[in-house]
Amino acid sequence: MTTIAERLQSALESIAQHCTALNKSPQQVALLAVSKTKPVEAIEQAYAAGQRLFGENYVQEGIEKIHSLQHLKDIQWHFIGPLQSNKSKAVAEHFDWVQSVDRLKIAQRLSAQRPPQKAPLQVLLQINISGEDSKSGVTDNAELLALAEEVNALPNLTLRGLMAIPAPQQNEEAQRLVFNQLHQLFELLRARYPQVDTLSMGMSGDMQAAIQAGSTMVRLGTAIFGERQKNT
Ligand SMILES: *Cc1c(COP(=O)(O)O)cnc(C)c1O
């Protein structure tokens, strides 16, 4: 059996290899460890192995873990799941980042509900690049730029970039096209907002194509923590 530390190590090695092949520094691609459905002990093991960025999808579950691990002060907690309005306050109070901001109303609530003594909430706008009905997110350039402008003006949020979960494609070439499209949107945003520096795309199966297309953060769950019980 492999341990979480070993799987983490090999994920970091793959990222480093993909970066090296592109003449990039491995520091240019961050690893978000997606710990949804996994116990606090699994997060502690990853932390002990040096991991600091963790992603959670479910508000209640995430907050319970944040409370249990509040002594680990340098963990950076990312909320990456669908966010309903009635849960925005809990997220604004506990997380450091929200990657799944997909509409102005949610952004306004997060800003209003962010405790003033905390640093601004770091946010990514979620792009529904494949135009899937089942996924939330912005679907076209004009909509993205309009949302970005309003989010950027909110006092307690810092707009850092984009996140997407592209639909699985037939082959690597098709996958690369989608990632390139996302990268173009990211560049569009970055040209307007100097603090934008994060393009969160790429998961276990498509990490290489995502890094080639300019991902700055890959999100890995199963590859680090093993299979999940629930089908999520
Ligand atoms: C679950 C999840 C991941 C990680 O998925 P794995 O297949 O376990 O690597 C990444 N991003 C998001 C938004 C997720 O919900």
PDB file of C-alpha atoms and ligand atoms in Angstrom:
ATOM      1  CA  MET A   1       0.000   0.000   0.000  1.00  0.00           C
ATOM      2  CA  THR A   2       1.220   3.463  -0.801  1.00  0.00           C
ATOM      3  CA  THR A   3       0.896   6.239   1.736  1.00  0.00           C
ATOM      4  CA  ILE A   4      -0.509   9.707   1.264  1.00  0.00           C
ATOM      5  CA  ALA A   5       3.017  11.090   1.614  1.00  0.00           C
ATOM      6  CA  GLU A   6       4.217   8.852  -1.214  1.00  0.00           C
ATOM      7  CA  ARG A   7       1.329   9.744  -3.494  1.00  0.00           C
ATOM      8  CA  LEU A   8       1.846  13.407  -2.767  1.00  0.00           C
ATOM      9  CA  GLN A   9       5.511  13.047  -3.574  1.00  0.00           C
ATOM     10  CA  SER A  10       4.777  11.396  -6.899  1.00  0.00           C
ATOM     11  CA  ALA A  11       2.140  14.018  -7.803  1.00  0.00           C
ATOM     12  CA  LEU A  12       4.704  16.749  -7.123  1.00  0.00           C
ATOM     13  CA  GLU A  13       7.262  14.893  -9.217  1.00  0.00           C
ATOM     14  CA  SER A  14       4.830  14.664 -12.161  1.00  0.00           C
ATOM     15  CA  ILE A  15       4.086  18.368 -11.905  1.00  0.00           C
ATOM     16  CA  ALA A  16       7.809  19.115 -11.799  1.00  0.00           C
ATOM     17  CA  GLN A  17       8.431  16.925 -14.855  1.00  0.00           C
ATOM     18  CA  HIS A  18       5.695  18.605 -16.879  1.00  0.00           C
ATOM     19  CA  CYS A  19       7.078  21.999 -15.883  1.00  0.00           C
ATOM     20  CA  THR A  20      10.655  21.094 -16.704  1.00  0.00           C
ATOM     21  CA  ALA A  21       9.596  19.873 -20.143  1.00  0.00           C
ATOM     22  CA  LEU A  22       8.155  23.359 -20.732  1.00  0.00           C
ATOM     23  CA  ASN A  23      11.124  25.225 -19.267  1.00  0.00           C
ATOM     24  CA  LYS A  24       8.946  26.378 -16.411  1.00  0.00           C
ATOM     25  CA  SER A  25       9.820  26.382 -12.776  1.00  0.00           C
ATOM     26  CA  PRO A  26       7.765  23.843 -10.787  1.00  0.00           C
ATOM     27  CA  GLN A  27       6.890  26.748  -8.468  1.00  0.00           C
ATOM     28  CA  GLN A  28       4.720  28.137 -11.232  1.00  0.00           C
ATOM     29  CA  VAL A  29       2.158  25.374 -10.796  1.00  0.00           C
ATOM     30  CA  ALA A  30       0.594  25.006  -7.358  1.00  0.00           C
ATOM     31  CA  LEU A  31      -0.964  21.791  -6.147  1.00  0.00           C
ATOM     32  CA  LEU A  32      -4.368  21.936  -4.486  1.00  0.00           C
ATOM     33  CA  ALA A  33      -5.049  18.731  -2.541  1.00  0.00           C
ATOM     34  CA  VAL A  34      -8.779  18.040  -2.797  1.00  0.00           C
ATOM     35  CA  SER A  35      -9.735  16.418   0.481  1.00  0.00           C
ATOM     36  CA  LYS A  36     -13.533  16.211   0.129  1.00  0.00           C
ATOM     37  CA  THR A  37     -15.075  13.193   1.893  1.00  0.00           C
ATOM     38  CA  LYS A  38     -11.662  12.354   3.404  1.00  0.00           C
ATOM     39  CA  PRO A  39     -11.068  12.410   7.162  1.00  0.00           C
ATOM     40  CA  VAL A  40      -9.068  15.000   9.058  1.00  0.00           C
ATOM     41  CA  GLU A  41      -6.337  12.374   9.612  1.00  0.00           C
ATOM     42  CA  ALA A  42      -5.735  12.216   5.850  1.00  0.00           C
ATOM     43  CA  ILE A  43      -5.289  15.989   5.732  1.00  0.00           C
ATOM     44  CA  GLU A  44      -2.905  15.825   8.693  1.00  0.00           C
ATOM     45  CA  GLN A  45      -0.807  13.247   6.863  1.00  0.00           C
ATOM     46  CA  ALA A  46      -0.617  15.404   3.764  1.00  0.00           C
ATOM     47  CA  TYR A  47       0.220  18.415   5.939  1.00  0.00           C
ATOM     48  CA  ALA A  48       2.996  16.496   7.668  1.00  0.00           C
ATOM     49  CA  ALA A  49       4.380  15.732   4.209  1.00  0.00           C
ATOM     50  CA  GLY A  50       4.488  19.451   3.424  1.00  0.00           C
ATOM     51  CA  GLN A  51       1.156  20.095   1.657  1.00  0.00           C
ATOM     52  CA  ARG A  52      -0.485  23.418   2.540  1.00  0.00           C
ATOM     53  CA  LEU A  53      -3.281  24.053   0.010  1.00  0.00           C
ATOM     54  CA  PHE A  54      -6.458  22.046   0.540  1.00  0.00           C
ATOM     55  CA  GLY A  55      -9.747  22.106  -1.374  1.00  0.00           C
ATOM     56  CA  GLU A  56     -13.185  21.241  -0.023  1.00  0.00           C
ATOM     57  CA  ASN A  57     -16.501  20.963  -1.892  1.00  0.00           C
ATOM     58  CA  TYR A  58     -19.098  20.797   0.851  1.00  0.00           C
ATOM     59  CA  VAL A  59     -19.647  23.712   3.209  1.00  0.00           C
ATOM     60  CA  GLN A  60     -20.487  21.876   6.416  1.00  0.00           C
ATOM     61  CA  GLU A  61     -17.855  19.201   5.977  1.00  0.00           C
ATOM     62  CA  GLY A  62     -15.223  21.797   5.096  1.00  0.00           C
ATOM     63  CA  ILE A  63     -15.971  23.954   8.119  1.00  0.00           C
ATOM     64  CA  GLU A  64     -15.786  21.009  10.484  1.00  0.00           C
ATOM     65  CA  LYS A  65     -12.320  20.196   9.157  1.00  0.00           C
ATOM     66  CA  ILE A  66     -11.209  23.822   9.341  1.00  0.00           C
ATOM     67  CA  HIS A  67     -12.242  23.870  13.010  1.00  0.00           C
ATOM     68  CA  SER A  68     -10.513  20.585  13.786  1.00  0.00           C
ATOM     69  CA  LEU A  69      -7.311  21.762  12.139  1.00  0.00           C
ATOM     70  CA  GLN A  70      -7.254  25.383  13.224  1.00  0.00           C
ATOM     71  CA  HIS A  71      -3.956  24.814  15.036  1.00  0.00           C
ATOM     72  CA  LEU A  72      -2.335  24.292  11.618  1.00  0.00           C
ATOM     73  CA  LYS A  73      -2.251  27.996  10.918  1.00  0.00           C
ATOM     74  CA  ASP A  74      -0.584  27.964   7.537  1.00  0.00           C
ATOM     75  CA  ILE A  75      -3.141  25.758   5.792  1.00  0.00           C
ATOM     76  CA  GLN A  76      -4.831  27.616   2.967  1.00  0.00           C
ATOM     77  CA  TRP A  77      -8.437  26.467   2.580  1.00  0.00           C
ATOM     78  CA  HIS A  78     -10.063  26.663  -0.855  1.00  0.00           C
ATOM     79  CA  PHE A  79     -13.779  26.240  -1.359  1.00  0.00           C
ATOM     80  CA  ILE A  80     -14.265  24.620  -4.776  1.00  0.00           C
ATOM     81  CA  GLY A  81     -17.834  23.288  -4.747  1.00  0.00           C
ATOM     82  CA  PRO A  82     -21.124  24.719  -5.952  1.00  0.00           C
ATOM     83  CA  LEU A  83     -22.173  27.516  -3.617  1.00  0.00           C
ATOM     84  CA  GLN A  84     -25.753  28.315  -2.654  1.00  0.00           C
ATOM     85  CA  SER A  85     -26.640  31.767  -1.337  1.00  0.00           C
ATOM     86  CA  ASN A  86     -27.763  30.475   2.030  1.00  0.00           C
ATOM     87  CA  LYS A  87     -24.303  28.973   2.629  1.00  0.00           C
ATOM     88  CA  SER A  88     -22.242  31.963   1.542  1.00  0.00           C
ATOM     89  CA  LYS A  89     -21.846  33.383   5.054  1.00  0.00           C
ATOM     90  CA  ALA A  90     -20.283  30.208   6.422  1.00  0.00           C
ATOM     91  CA  VAL A  91     -17.878  30.130   3.488  1.00  0.00           C
ATOM     92  CA  ALA A  92     -16.993  33.839   3.822  1.00  0.00           C
ATOM     93  CA  GLU A  93     -16.230  33.328   7.504  1.00  0.00           C
ATOM     94  CA  HIS A  94     -14.029  30.247   7.228  1.00  0.00           C
ATOM     95  CA  PHE A  95     -12.304  29.816   3.890  1.00  0.00           C
ATOM     96  CA  ASP A  96      -9.307  31.690   2.460  1.00  0.00           C
ATOM     97  CA  TRP A  97     -10.218  31.214  -1.192  1.00  0.00           C
ATOM     98  CA  VAL A  98     -13.417  30.544  -3.145  1.00  0.00           C
ATOM     99  CA  GLN A  99     -12.787  29.120  -6.614  1.00  0.00           C
ATOM    100  CA  SER A 100     -16.422  28.640  -7.592  1.00  0.00           C
ATOM    101  CA  VAL A 101     -17.768  32.193  -7.853  1.00  0.00           C
ATOM    102  CA  ASP A 102     -20.170  31.976 -10.777  1.00  0.00           C
ATOM    103  CA  ARG A 103     -22.521  34.940 -10.330  1.00  0.00           C
ATOM    104  CA  LEU A 104     -22.557  38.464  -8.967  1.00  0.00           C
ATOM    105  CA  LYS A 105     -25.060  37.769  -6.219  1.00  0.00           C
ATOM    106  CA  ILE A 106     -22.769  35.210  -4.606  1.00  0.00           C
ATOM    107  CA  ALA A 107     -19.774  37.542  -4.878  1.00  0.00           C
ATOM    108  CA  GLN A 108     -21.708  40.392  -3.255  1.00  0.00           C
ATOM    109  CA  ARG A 109     -22.792  38.189  -0.398  1.00  0.00           C
ATOM    110  CA  LEU A 110     -19.273  36.840   0.148  1.00  0.00           C
ATOM    111  CA  SER A 111     -17.880  40.365   0.257  1.00  0.00           C
ATOM    112  CA  ALA A 112     -20.568  41.633   2.633  1.00  0.00           C
ATOM    113  CA  GLN A 113     -20.195  38.600   4.887  1.00  0.00           C
ATOM    114  CA  ARG A 114     -16.403  38.487   5.031  1.00  0.00           C
ATOM    115  CA  PRO A 115     -15.368  39.310   8.609  1.00  0.00           C
ATOM    116  CA  PRO A 116     -13.555  42.677   8.596  1.00  0.00           C
ATOM    117  CA  GLN A 117     -10.640  41.417  10.704  1.00  0.00           C
ATOM    118  CA  LYS A 118      -9.791  38.796   8.070  1.00  0.00           C
ATOM    119  CA  ALA A 119      -7.789  39.314   4.911  1.00  0.00           C
ATOM    120  CA  PRO A 120      -9.922  39.750   1.785  1.00  0.00           C
ATOM    121  CA  LEU A 121     -11.347  36.523   0.428  1.00  0.00           C
ATOM    122  CA  GLN A 122      -9.359  35.441  -2.637  1.00  0.00           C
ATOM    123  CA  VAL A 123     -11.718  34.509  -5.440  1.00  0.00           C
ATOM    124  CA  LEU A 124     -11.678  32.808  -8.814  1.00  0.00           C
ATOM    125  CA  LEU A 125     -14.520  33.067 -11.308  1.00  0.00           C
ATOM    126  CA  GLN A 126     -15.747  29.701 -12.455  1.00  0.00           C
ATOM    127  CA  ILE A 127     -15.973  29.327 -16.206  1.00  0.00           C
ATOM    128  CA  ASN A 128     -18.400  26.831 -17.692  1.00  0.00           C
ATOM    129  CA  ILE A 129     -16.161  26.332 -20.699  1.00  0.00           C
ATOM    130  CA  SER A 130     -17.992  23.402 -22.174  1.00  0.00           C
ATOM    131  CA  GLY A 131     -21.360  25.156 -21.846  1.00  0.00           C
ATOM    132  CA  GLU A 132     -22.771  22.260 -19.889  1.00  0.00           C
ATOM    133  CA  ASP A 133     -26.169  22.787 -18.320  1.00  0.00           C
ATOM    134  CA  SER A 134     -25.173  20.616 -15.411  1.00  0.00           C
ATOM    135  CA  LYS A 135     -22.286  22.850 -14.389  1.00  0.00           C
ATOM    136  CA  SER A 136     -22.383  26.345 -13.058  1.00  0.00           C
ATOM    137  CA  GLY A 137     -20.187  29.086 -14.403  1.00  0.00           C
ATOM    138  CA  VAL A 138     -19.828  31.923 -16.821  1.00  0.00           C
ATOM    139  CA  THR A 139     -20.153  30.922 -20.468  1.00  0.00           C
ATOM    140  CA  ASP A 140     -18.969  33.813 -22.660  1.00  0.00           C
ATOM    141  CA  ASN A 141     -16.363  36.577 -22.793  1.00  0.00           C
ATOM    142  CA  ALA A 142     -18.707  39.506 -22.368  1.00  0.00           C
ATOM    143  CA  GLU A 143     -20.345  37.885 -19.381  1.00  0.00           C
ATOM    144  CA  LEU A 144     -16.934  37.149 -17.878  1.00  0.00           C
ATOM    145  CA  LEU A 145     -15.631  40.691 -18.282  1.00  0.00           C
ATOM    146  CA  ALA A 146     -18.817  42.193 -16.869  1.00  0.00           C
ATOM    147  CA  LEU A 147     -18.727  39.893 -13.853  1.00  0.00           C
ATOM    148  CA  ALA A 148     -15.002  40.476 -13.346  1.00  0.00           C
ATOM    149  CA  GLU A 149     -15.492  44.232 -13.296  1.00  0.00           C
ATOM    150  CA  GLU A 150     -18.156  44.038 -10.616  1.00  0.00           C
ATOM    151  CA  VAL A 151     -16.328  41.456  -8.527  1.00  0.00           C
ATOM    152  CA  ASN A 152     -13.111  43.461  -8.724  1.00  0.00           C
ATOM    153  CA  ALA A 153     -14.935  46.460  -7.244  1.00  0.00           C
ATOM    154  CA  LEU A 154     -16.161  44.561  -4.174  1.00  0.00           C
ATOM    155  CA  PRO A 155     -14.250  45.675  -1.064  1.00  0.00           C
ATOM    156  CA  ASN A 156     -13.644  42.374   0.740  1.00  0.00           C
ATOM    157  CA  LEU A 157     -12.785  40.184  -2.234  1.00  0.00           C
ATOM    158  CA  THR A 158      -9.593  39.973  -4.271  1.00  0.00           C
ATOM    159  CA  LEU A 159     -10.101  38.709  -7.791  1.00  0.00           C
ATOM    160  CA  ARG A 160      -7.253  36.284  -8.524  1.00  0.00           C
ATOM    161  CA  GLY A 161      -8.322  34.509 -11.708  1.00  0.00           C
ATOM    162  CA  LEU A 162     -10.326  31.673 -13.158  1.00  0.00           C
ATOM    163  CA  MET A 163     -11.297  28.105 -12.400  1.00  0.00           C
ATOM    164  CA  ALA A 164     -12.863  25.541 -14.702  1.00  0.00           C
ATOM    165  CA  ILE A 165     -13.849  21.901 -14.720  1.00  0.00           C
ATOM    166  CA  PRO A 166     -13.987  21.118 -18.455  1.00  0.00           C
ATOM    167  CA  ALA A 167     -16.089  18.185 -19.617  1.00  0.00           C
ATOM    168  CA  PRO A 168     -14.003  15.125 -20.508  1.00  0.00           C
ATOM    169  CA  GLN A 169     -12.935  15.260 -24.164  1.00  0.00           C
ATOM    170  CA  GLN A 170     -12.452  12.469 -26.697  1.00  0.00           C
ATOM    171  CA  ASN A 171      -8.711  12.906 -26.919  1.00  0.00           C
ATOM    172  CA  GLU A 172      -5.769  14.978 -25.749  1.00  0.00           C
ATOM    173  CA  GLU A 173      -5.980  17.326 -28.702  1.00  0.00           C
ATOM    174  CA  ALA A 174      -9.585  18.265 -27.931  1.00  0.00           C
ATOM    175  CA  GLN A 175      -8.685  18.628 -24.274  1.00  0.00           C
ATOM    176  CA  ARG A 176      -5.842  20.938 -25.142  1.00  0.00           C
ATOM    177  CA  LEU A 177      -8.149  23.141 -27.223  1.00  0.00           C
ATOM    178  CA  VAL A 178     -10.450  23.668 -24.275  1.00  0.00           C
ATOM    179  CA  PHE A 179      -7.544  24.455 -21.954  1.00  0.00           C
ATOM    180  CA  ASN A 180      -6.127  26.908 -24.498  1.00  0.00           C
ATOM    181  CA  GLN A 181      -9.468  28.679 -24.637  1.00  0.00           C
ATOM    182  CA  LEU A 182      -9.414  29.010 -20.862  1.00  0.00           C
ATOM    183  CA  HIS A 183      -5.895  30.329 -20.988  1.00  0.00           C
ATOM    184  CA  GLN A 184      -6.974  33.023 -23.451  1.00  0.00           C
ATOM    185  CA  LEU A 185      -9.741  34.125 -21.105  1.00  0.00           C
ATOM    186  CA  PHE A 186      -7.201  34.197 -18.299  1.00  0.00           C
ATOM    187  CA  GLU A 187      -4.862  36.407 -20.330  1.00  0.00           C
ATOM    188  CA  LEU A 188      -7.756  38.718 -21.147  1.00  0.00           C
ATOM    189  CA  LEU A 189      -8.447  39.108 -17.455  1.00  0.00           C
ATOM    190  CA  ARG A 190      -4.803  39.428 -16.509  1.00  0.00           C
ATOM    191  CA  ALA A 191      -4.350  42.285 -18.959  1.00  0.00           C
ATOM    192  CA  ARG A 192      -6.992  44.262 -17.057  1.00  0.00           C
ATOM    193  CA  TYR A 193      -6.313  43.307 -13.469  1.00  0.00           C
ATOM    194  CA  PRO A 194      -2.690  43.157 -12.318  1.00  0.00           C
ATOM    195  CA  GLN A 195      -3.446  41.006  -9.260  1.00  0.00           C
ATOM    196  CA  VAL A 196      -4.878  38.201 -11.404  1.00  0.00           C
ATOM    197  CA  ASP A 197      -2.361  35.348 -11.301  1.00  0.00           C
ATOM    198  CA  THR A 198      -4.268  32.078 -10.904  1.00  0.00           C
ATOM    199  CA  LEU A 199      -5.649  29.747 -13.536  1.00  0.00           C
ATOM    200  CA  SER A 200      -7.039  26.714 -11.736  1.00  0.00           C
ATOM    201  CA  MET A 201      -7.443  23.915 -14.247  1.00  0.00           C
ATOM    202  CA  GLY A 202      -6.307  20.323 -14.552  1.00  0.00           C
ATOM    203  CA  MET A 203      -7.170  17.267 -12.496  1.00  0.00           C
ATOM    204  CA  SER A 204      -5.672  13.787 -12.245  1.00  0.00           C
ATOM    205  CA  GLY A 205      -6.546  12.707 -15.777  1.00  0.00           C
ATOM    206  CA  ASP A 206      -5.716  15.884 -17.681  1.00  0.00           C
ATOM    207  CA  MET A 207      -3.016  17.561 -15.642  1.00  0.00           C
ATOM    208  CA  GLN A 208      -0.349  17.447 -18.334  1.00  0.00           C
ATOM    209  CA  ALA A 209      -2.508  19.094 -20.998  1.00  0.00           C
ATOM    210  CA  ALA A 210      -3.609  21.721 -18.475  1.00  0.00           C
ATOM    211  CA  ILE A 211      -0.040  22.601 -17.496  1.00  0.00           C
ATOM    212  CA  GLN A 212       0.976  22.804 -21.152  1.00  0.00           C
ATOM    213  CA  ALA A 213      -1.862  25.277 -21.703  1.00  0.00           C
ATOM    214  CA  GLY A 214      -0.752  27.491 -18.807  1.00  0.00           C
ATOM    215  CA  SER A 215      -2.468  26.195 -15.686  1.00  0.00           C
ATOM    216  CA  THR A 216      -1.066  27.712 -12.493  1.00  0.00           C
ATOM    217  CA  MET A 217      -2.936  25.377 -10.136  1.00  0.00           C
ATOM    218  CA  VAL A 218      -3.929  21.758 -10.533  1.00  0.00           C
ATOM    219  CA  ARG A 219      -6.508  20.130  -8.274  1.00  0.00           C
ATOM    220  CA  LEU A 220      -5.887  16.525  -7.289  1.00  0.00           C
ATOM    221  CA  GLY A 221      -8.059  14.416  -5.027  1.00  0.00           C
ATOM    222  CA  THR A 222      -7.970  10.718  -5.786  1.00  0.00           C
ATOM    223  CA  ALA A 223      -4.319  10.799  -6.855  1.00  0.00           C
ATOM    224  CA  ILE A 224      -3.330  11.906  -3.357  1.00  0.00           C
ATOM    225  CA  PHE A 225      -5.977  10.545  -1.008  1.00  0.00           C
ATOM    226  CA  GLY A 226      -7.164   7.477  -2.912  1.00  0.00           C
ATOM    227  CA  GLU A 227     -10.644   6.607  -4.153  1.00  0.00           C
ATOM    228  CA  ARG A 228     -13.607   8.228  -2.481  1.00  0.00           C
ATOM    229  CA  GLN A 229     -16.454   6.198  -1.009  1.00  0.00           C
ATOM    230  CA  LYS A 230     -19.241   8.390  -2.266  1.00  0.00           C
ATOM    231  CA  ASN A 231     -19.532   8.971  -5.977  1.00  0.00           C
ATOM    232  CA  THR A 232     -18.655  12.662  -5.975  1.00  0.00           C
TER     233      THR A 232
HETATM  234  C1  LIG B   1     -13.362  16.436  -6.695  1.00  0.00           C
HETATM  235  C2  LIG B   1     -12.766  17.573  -7.411  1.00  0.00           C
HETATM  236  C3  LIG B   1     -11.426  17.535  -7.855  1.00  0.00           C
HETATM  237  C4  LIG B   1     -10.519  16.337  -7.666  1.00  0.00           C
HETATM  238  O1  LIG B   1     -10.999  15.241  -8.345  1.00  0.00           O
HETATM  239  P1  LIG B   1     -10.176  13.878  -8.421  1.00  0.00           P
HETATM  240  O2  LIG B   1     -10.759  13.186  -9.589  1.00  0.00           O
HETATM  241  O3  LIG B   1     -10.413  13.154  -7.152  1.00  0.00           O
HETATM  242  O4  LIG B   1      -8.742  14.211  -8.594  1.00  0.00           O
HETATM  243  C5  LIG B   1     -10.928  18.668  -8.483  1.00  0.00           C
HETATM  244  N1  LIG B   1     -11.669  19.765  -8.693  1.00  0.00           N
HETATM  245  C6  LIG B   1     -12.952  19.835  -8.284  1.00  0.00           C
HETATM  246  C7  LIG B   1     -13.729  21.090  -8.534  1.00  0.00           C
HETATM  247  C8  LIG B   1     -13.540  18.752  -7.642  1.00  0.00           C
HETATM  248  O5  LIG B   1     -14.817  18.844  -7.250  1.00  0.00           O
END
